[in-house]
Tab-separated table of C-alpha atoms in Angstrom:
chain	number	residue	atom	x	y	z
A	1	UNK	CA	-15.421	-78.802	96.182
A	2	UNK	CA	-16.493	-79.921	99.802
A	3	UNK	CA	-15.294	-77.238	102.710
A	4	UNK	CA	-13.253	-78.699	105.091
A	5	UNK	CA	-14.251	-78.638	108.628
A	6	UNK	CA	-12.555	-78.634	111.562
A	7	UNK	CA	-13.035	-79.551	115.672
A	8	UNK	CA	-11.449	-78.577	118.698
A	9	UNK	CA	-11.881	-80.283	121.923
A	10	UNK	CA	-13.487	-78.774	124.712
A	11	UNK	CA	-12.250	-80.151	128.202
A	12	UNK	CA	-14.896	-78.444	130.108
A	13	UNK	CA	-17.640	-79.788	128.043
A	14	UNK	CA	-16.088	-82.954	127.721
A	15	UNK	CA	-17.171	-82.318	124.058
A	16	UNK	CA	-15.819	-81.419	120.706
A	17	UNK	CA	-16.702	-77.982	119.072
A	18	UNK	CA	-16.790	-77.187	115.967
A	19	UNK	CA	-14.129	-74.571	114.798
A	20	UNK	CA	-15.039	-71.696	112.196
A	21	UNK	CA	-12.005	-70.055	110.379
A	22	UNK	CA	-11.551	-66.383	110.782
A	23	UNK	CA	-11.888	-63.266	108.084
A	24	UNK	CA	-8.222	-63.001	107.881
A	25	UNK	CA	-7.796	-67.110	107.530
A	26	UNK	CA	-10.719	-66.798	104.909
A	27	UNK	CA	-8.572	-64.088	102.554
A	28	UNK	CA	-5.301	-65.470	102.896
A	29	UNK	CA	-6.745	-68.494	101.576
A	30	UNK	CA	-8.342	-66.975	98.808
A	31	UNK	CA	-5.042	-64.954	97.800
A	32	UNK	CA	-3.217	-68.435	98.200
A	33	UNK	CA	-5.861	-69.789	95.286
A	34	UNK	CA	-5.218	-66.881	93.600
A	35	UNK	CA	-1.625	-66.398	93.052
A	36	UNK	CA	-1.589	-70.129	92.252
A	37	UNK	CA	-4.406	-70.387	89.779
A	38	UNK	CA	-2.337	-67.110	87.744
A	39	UNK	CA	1.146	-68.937	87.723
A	40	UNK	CA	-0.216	-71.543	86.499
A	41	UNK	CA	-2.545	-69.450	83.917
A	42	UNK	CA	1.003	-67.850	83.008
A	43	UNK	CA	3.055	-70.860	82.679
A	44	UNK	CA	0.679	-71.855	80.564
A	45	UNK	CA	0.613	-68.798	78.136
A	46	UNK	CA	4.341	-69.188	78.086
A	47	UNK	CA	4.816	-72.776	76.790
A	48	UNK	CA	2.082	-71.731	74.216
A	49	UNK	CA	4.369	-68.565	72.935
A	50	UNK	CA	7.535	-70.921	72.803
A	51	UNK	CA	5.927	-74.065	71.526
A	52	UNK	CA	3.406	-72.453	69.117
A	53	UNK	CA	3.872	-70.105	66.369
A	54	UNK	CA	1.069	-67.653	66.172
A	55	UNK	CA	0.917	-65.799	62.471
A	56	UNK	CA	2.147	-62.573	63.782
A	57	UNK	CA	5.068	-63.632	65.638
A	58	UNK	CA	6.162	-66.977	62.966
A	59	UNK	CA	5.856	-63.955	60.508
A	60	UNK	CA	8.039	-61.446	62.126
A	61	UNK	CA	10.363	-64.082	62.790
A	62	UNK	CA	10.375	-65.072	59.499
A	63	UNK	CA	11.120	-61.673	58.062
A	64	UNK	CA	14.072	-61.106	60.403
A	65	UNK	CA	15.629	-64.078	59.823
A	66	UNK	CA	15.907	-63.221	55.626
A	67	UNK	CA	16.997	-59.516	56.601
A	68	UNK	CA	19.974	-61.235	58.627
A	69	UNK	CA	20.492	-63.552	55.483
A	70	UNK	CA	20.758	-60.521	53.445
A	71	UNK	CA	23.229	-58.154	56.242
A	72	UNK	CA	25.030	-61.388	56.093
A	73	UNK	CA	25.620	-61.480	52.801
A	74	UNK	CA	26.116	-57.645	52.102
A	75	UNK	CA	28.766	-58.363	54.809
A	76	UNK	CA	30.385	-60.764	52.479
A	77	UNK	CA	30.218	-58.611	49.022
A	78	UNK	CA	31.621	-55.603	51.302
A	79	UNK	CA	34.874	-57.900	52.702
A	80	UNK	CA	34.834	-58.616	48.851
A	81	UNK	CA	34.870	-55.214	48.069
A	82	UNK	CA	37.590	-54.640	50.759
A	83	UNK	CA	39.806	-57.049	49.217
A	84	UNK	CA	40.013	-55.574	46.183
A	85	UNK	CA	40.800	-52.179	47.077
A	86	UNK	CA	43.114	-53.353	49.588
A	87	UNK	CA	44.894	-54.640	46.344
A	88	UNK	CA	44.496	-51.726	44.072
A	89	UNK	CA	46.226	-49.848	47.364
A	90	UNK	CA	48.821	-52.339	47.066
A	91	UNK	CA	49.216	-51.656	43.115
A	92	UNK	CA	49.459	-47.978	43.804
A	93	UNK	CA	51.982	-47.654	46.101
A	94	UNK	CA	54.323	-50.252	44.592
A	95	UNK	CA	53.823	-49.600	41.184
A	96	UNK	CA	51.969	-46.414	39.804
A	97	UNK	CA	53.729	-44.396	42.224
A	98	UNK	CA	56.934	-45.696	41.463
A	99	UNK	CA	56.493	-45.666	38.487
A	100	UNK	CA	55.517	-41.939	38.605
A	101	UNK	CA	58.389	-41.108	41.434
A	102	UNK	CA	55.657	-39.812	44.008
A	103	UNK	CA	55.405	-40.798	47.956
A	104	UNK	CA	53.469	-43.766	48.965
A	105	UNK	CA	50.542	-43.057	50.443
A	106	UNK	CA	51.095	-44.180	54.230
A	107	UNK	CA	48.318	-46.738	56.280
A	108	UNK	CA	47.169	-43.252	57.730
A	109	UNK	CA	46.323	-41.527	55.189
A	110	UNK	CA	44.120	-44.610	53.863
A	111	UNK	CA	42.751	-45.151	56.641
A	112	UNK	CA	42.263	-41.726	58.576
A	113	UNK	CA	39.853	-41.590	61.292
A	114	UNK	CA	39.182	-45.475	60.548
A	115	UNK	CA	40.472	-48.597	62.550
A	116	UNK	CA	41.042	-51.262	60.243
A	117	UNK	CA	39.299	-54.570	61.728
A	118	UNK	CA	38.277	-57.785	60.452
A	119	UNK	CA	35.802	-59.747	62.380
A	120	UNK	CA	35.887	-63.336	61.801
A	121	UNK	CA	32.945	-64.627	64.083
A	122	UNK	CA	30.143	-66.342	62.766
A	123	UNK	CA	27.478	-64.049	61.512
A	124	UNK	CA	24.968	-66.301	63.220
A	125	UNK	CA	26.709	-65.802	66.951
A	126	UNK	CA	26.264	-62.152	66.189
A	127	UNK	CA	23.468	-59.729	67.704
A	128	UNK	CA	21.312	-57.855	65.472
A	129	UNK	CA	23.024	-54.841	66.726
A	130	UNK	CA	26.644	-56.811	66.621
A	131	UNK	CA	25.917	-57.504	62.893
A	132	UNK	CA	24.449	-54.200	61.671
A	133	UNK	CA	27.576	-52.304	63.530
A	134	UNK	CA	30.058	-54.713	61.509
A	135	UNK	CA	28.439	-53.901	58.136
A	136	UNK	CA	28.427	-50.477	59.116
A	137	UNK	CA	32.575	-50.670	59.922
A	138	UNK	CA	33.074	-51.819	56.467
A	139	UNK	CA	30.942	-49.815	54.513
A	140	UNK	CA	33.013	-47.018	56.051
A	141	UNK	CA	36.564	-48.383	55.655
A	142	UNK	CA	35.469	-49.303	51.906
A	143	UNK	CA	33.888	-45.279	51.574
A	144	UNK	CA	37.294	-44.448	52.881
A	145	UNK	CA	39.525	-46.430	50.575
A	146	UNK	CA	37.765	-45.270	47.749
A	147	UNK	CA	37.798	-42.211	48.689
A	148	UNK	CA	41.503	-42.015	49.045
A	149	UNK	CA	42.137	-43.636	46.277
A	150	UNK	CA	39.946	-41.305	44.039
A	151	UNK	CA	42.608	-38.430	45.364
A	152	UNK	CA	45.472	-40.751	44.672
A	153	UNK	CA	44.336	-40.956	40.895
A	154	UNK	CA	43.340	-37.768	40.207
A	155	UNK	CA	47.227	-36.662	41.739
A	156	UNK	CA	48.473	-39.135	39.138
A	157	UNK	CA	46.970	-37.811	36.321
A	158	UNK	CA	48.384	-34.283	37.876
A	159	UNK	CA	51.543	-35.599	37.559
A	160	UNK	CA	51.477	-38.013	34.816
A	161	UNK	CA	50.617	-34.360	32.959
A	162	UNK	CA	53.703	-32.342	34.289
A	163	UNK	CA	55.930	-35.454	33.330
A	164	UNK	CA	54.712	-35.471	29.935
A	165	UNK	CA	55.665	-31.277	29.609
A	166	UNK	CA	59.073	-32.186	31.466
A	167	UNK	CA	59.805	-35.174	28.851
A	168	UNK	CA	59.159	-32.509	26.292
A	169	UNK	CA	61.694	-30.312	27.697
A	170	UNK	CA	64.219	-32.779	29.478
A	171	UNK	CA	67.196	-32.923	26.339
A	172	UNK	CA	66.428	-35.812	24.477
A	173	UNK	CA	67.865	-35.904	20.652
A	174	UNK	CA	71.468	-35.528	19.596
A	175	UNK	CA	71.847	-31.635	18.461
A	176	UNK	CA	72.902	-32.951	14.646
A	177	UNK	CA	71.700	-35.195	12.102
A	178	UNK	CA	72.579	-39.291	12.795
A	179	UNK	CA	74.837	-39.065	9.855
A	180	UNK	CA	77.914	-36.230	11.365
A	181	UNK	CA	77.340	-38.499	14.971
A	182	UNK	CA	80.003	-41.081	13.384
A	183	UNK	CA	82.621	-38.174	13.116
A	184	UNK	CA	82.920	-37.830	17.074
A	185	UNK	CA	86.169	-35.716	17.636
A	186	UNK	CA	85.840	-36.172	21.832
A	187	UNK	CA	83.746	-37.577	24.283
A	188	UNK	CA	83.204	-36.199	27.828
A	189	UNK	CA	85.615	-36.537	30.621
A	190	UNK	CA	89.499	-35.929	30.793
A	191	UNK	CA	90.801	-35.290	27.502
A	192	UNK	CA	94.095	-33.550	26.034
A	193	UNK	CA	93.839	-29.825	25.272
A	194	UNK	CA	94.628	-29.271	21.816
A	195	UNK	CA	96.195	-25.612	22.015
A	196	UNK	CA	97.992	-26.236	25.354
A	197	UNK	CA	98.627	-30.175	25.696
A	198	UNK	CA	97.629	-30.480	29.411
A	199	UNK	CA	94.777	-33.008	30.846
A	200	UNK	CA	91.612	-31.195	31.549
A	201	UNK	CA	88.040	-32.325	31.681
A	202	UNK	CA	85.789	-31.932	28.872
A	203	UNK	CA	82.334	-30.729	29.841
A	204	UNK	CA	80.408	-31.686	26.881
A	205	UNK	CA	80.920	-33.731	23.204
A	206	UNK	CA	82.436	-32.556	20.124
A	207	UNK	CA	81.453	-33.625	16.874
A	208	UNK	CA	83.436	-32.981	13.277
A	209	UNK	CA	81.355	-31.572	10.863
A	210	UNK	CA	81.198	-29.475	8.033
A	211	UNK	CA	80.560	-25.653	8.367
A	212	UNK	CA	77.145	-24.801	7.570
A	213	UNK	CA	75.843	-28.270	9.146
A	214	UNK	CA	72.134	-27.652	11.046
A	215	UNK	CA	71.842	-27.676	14.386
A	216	UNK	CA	68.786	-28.630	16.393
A	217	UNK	CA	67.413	-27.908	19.919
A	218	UNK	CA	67.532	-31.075	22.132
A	219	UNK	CA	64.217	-30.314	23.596
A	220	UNK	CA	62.101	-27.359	24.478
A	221	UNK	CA	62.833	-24.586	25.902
A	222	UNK	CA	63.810	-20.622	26.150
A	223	UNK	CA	66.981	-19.030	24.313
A	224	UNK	CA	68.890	-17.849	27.478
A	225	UNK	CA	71.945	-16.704	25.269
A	226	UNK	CA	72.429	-15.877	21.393
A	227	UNK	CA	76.014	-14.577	20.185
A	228	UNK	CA	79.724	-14.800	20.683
A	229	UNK	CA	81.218	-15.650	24.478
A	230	UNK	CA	84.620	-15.979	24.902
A	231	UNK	CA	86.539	-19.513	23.901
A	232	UNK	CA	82.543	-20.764	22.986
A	233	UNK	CA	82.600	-18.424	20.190
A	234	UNK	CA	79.068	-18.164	18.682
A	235	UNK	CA	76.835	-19.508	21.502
A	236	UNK	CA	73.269	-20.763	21.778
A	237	UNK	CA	72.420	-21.898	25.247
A	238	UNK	CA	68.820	-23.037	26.033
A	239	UNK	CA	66.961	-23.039	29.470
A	240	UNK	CA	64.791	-26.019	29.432
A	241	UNK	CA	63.394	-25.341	32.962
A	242	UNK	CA	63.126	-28.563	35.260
A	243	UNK	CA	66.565	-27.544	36.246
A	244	UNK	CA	68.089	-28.370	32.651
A	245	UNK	CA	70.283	-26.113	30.432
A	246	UNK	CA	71.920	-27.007	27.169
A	247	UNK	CA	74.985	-25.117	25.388
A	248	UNK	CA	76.009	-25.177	21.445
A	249	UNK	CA	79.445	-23.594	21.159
A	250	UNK	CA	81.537	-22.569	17.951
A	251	UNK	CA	78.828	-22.135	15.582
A	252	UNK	CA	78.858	-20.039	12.034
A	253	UNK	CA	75.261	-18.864	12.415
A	254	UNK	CA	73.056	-18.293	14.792
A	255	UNK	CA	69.374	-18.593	13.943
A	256	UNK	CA	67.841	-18.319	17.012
A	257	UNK	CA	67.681	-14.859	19.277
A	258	UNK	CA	67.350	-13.980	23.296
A	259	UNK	CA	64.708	-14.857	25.312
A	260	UNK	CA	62.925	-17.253	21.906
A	261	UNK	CA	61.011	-19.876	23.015
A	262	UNK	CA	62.055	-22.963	20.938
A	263	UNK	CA	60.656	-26.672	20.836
A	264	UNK	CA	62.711	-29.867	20.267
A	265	UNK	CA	63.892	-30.291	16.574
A	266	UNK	CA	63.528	-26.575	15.711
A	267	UNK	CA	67.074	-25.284	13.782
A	268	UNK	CA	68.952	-23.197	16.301
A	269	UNK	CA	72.171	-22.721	14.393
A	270	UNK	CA	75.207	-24.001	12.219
A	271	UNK	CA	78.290	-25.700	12.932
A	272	UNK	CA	81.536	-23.552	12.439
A	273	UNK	CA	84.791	-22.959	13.531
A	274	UNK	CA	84.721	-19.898	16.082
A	275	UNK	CA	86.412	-19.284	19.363
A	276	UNK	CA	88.830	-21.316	20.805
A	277	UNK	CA	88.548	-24.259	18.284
A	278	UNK	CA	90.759	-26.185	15.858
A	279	UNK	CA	88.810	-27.100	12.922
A	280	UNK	CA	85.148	-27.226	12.162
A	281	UNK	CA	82.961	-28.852	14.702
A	282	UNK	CA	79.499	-28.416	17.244
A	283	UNK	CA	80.757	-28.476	20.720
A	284	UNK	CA	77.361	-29.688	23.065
A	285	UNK	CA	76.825	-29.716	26.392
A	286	UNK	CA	73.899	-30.721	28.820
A	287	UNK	CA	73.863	-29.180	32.324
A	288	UNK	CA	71.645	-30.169	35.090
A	289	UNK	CA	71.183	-27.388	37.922
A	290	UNK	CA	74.639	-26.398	36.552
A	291	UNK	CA	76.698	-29.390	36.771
A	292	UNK	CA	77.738	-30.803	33.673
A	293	UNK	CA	76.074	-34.266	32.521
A	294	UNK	CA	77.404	-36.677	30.029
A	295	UNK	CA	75.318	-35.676	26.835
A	296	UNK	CA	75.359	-39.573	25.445
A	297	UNK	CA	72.892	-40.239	28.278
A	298	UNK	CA	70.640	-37.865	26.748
A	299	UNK	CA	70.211	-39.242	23.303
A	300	UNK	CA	67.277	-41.663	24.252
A	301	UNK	CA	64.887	-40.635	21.495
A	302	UNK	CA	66.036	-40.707	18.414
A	303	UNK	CA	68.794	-43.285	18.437
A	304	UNK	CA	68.318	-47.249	17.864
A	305	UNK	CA	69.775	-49.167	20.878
A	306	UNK	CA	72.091	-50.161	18.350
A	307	UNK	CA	73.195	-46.616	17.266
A	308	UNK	CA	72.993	-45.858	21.374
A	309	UNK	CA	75.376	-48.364	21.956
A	310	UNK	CA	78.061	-47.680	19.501
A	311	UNK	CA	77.611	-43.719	20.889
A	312	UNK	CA	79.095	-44.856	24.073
A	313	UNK	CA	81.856	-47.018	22.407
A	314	UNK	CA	82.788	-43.740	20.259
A	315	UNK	CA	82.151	-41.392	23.377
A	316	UNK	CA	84.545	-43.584	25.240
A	317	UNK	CA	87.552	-43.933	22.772
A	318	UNK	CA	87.355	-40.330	21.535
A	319	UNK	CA	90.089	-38.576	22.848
A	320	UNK	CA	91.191	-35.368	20.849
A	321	UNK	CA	89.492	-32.587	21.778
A	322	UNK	CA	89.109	-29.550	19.357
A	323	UNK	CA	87.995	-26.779	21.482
């Protein structure tokens, strides 16, 4: 490249001079050359990077586009995932826990220490560190639900346990055979007295039958009492714990003794005709945390519907008491 020159004229001389740049013209000129030739060196290395693919980089690239492929779809088997335990949640409060008569689990419970969020955005307008952090969220919410719901379970099975050893012992059978339930002398409620002809209520149900007739525990339980009380006469009465007692009044034997621990079925005693009592019958009564119940509601095992039904028609329209 040719070196400019430049000329000054000299009025003196009449003539023109030659001018010679100084040092600090010379550098500046050379920095000026300088900075442009490496902008232009750079702007050049950066249309190459964007516009070619070198095999590091188009590799690299390459690999973290299939790891976001697979986050994203991970993503989509967890929401999945979350979906169906969000339904099995569902299933447990509304129907095994019913079912079982135990307390919902509340939303805070499933979900302690977790906020429940959904995020709808396009994986592909997400950040690497956007995407990895919503994974992450529901990884932990599903750890959490199953988690809880493990618990729930295993409290189920608890329970389903200590209802099956309460069914055992909740009064369940009629205390004689099917055959002596068609001779019902009274049902329970207000009936005549049959020694002093006033209205009082009757706390349990008689039934006519011969002397010597078995009697039978309604379900399992411990012998609380064993012999003669008062207007009962001979008396069996059975703690079945869970708040249930049952009483077997006017017997003529007594084949049970205090504090025998008896299961449902097992012969407890004869009908008779002692105490306060008119003629040969079993007078029965169920008692829940002392209150008297209606013993035909507590015949659910070993009657037909059939037989059930026609137990409350007789329970109903028997109205002589013998006791």
């Amino acid at each position: 490249m040719s070196q400019k020159v430049f000329y000054r004229y000299n009025s003196a001389t009449e003539q023109y001079e030659r001018v010679f740049p100084s040092g600090r013209e010379r550098a500046l000129v050379l920095i000026r050359q300088f900075v442009a030739g490496a902008i232009g060196a750079l702007a050049v290395v950066i249309v190459a990077y964007n516009v070619m693919d070198f095999p590091r980089e188009k590799e690299l690239r390459q690999a973290n586009d299939r790891l976001r492929t697979e986050i994203g779809v991970l993503n989509r088997r967890a929401d999945e995932a979350l979906k169906v335990m969000e339904d099995l949640a569902e299933r447990d409060n509304n129907f095994y826990r019913v079912m079982m008569q135990a307390e919902p689990i509340s939303p805070a419970r499933r979900y302690a220490g977790l906020e429940r969020q959904r995020n709808f955005d396009r994986l592909d307008s997400l950040s690497d560190n956007q995407l990895l952090l919503t994974v992450n969220n529901r990884m932990d919410q599903l750890d959490r639900m199953v988690y809880t719901q493990i618990q729930s379970f295993d409290y189920l099975k608890d329970l389903a346990a200590d209802q099956k050893t309460k069914m055992a012992h909740v009064p369940g059978i009629p205390p004689i055979s099917e055959k002596y339930l068609r001779a019902m002398a009274s049902g329970y409620g207000y009936r005549s007295d049959p020694v002093y002809g006033t209205t009082k209520f009757h706390e349990g149900m008689d039934f006519s039958s011969p002397i010597g007739t078995p009697v039978y525990a309604t379900g399992d339980g411990t012998v609380t009492e064993a012999g003669w009380k008062s207007a009962y006469g001979n008396l069996v009465e059975i703690n079945h714990g869970f708040n249930y007692t049952t009483r077997y009044a006017h017997l003529s034997a007594i084949n049970v003794h205090h504090g025998q621990t008896v299961k449902r079925g097992d012969l407890i005693g004869k009908v008779g005709n002692t105490g306060k009592s008119t003629g040969p019958h079993l007078h029965y009564e169920v008692r829940y945390k002392g209150a008297p119940q209606n013993p035909v509601n507590y015949y659910f095992y070993d009657l037909t519907p059939e037989q059930y039904d026609e137990m409350i028609l007789m329970a109903e329209n028997a109205g002589h008491v013998m006791d």
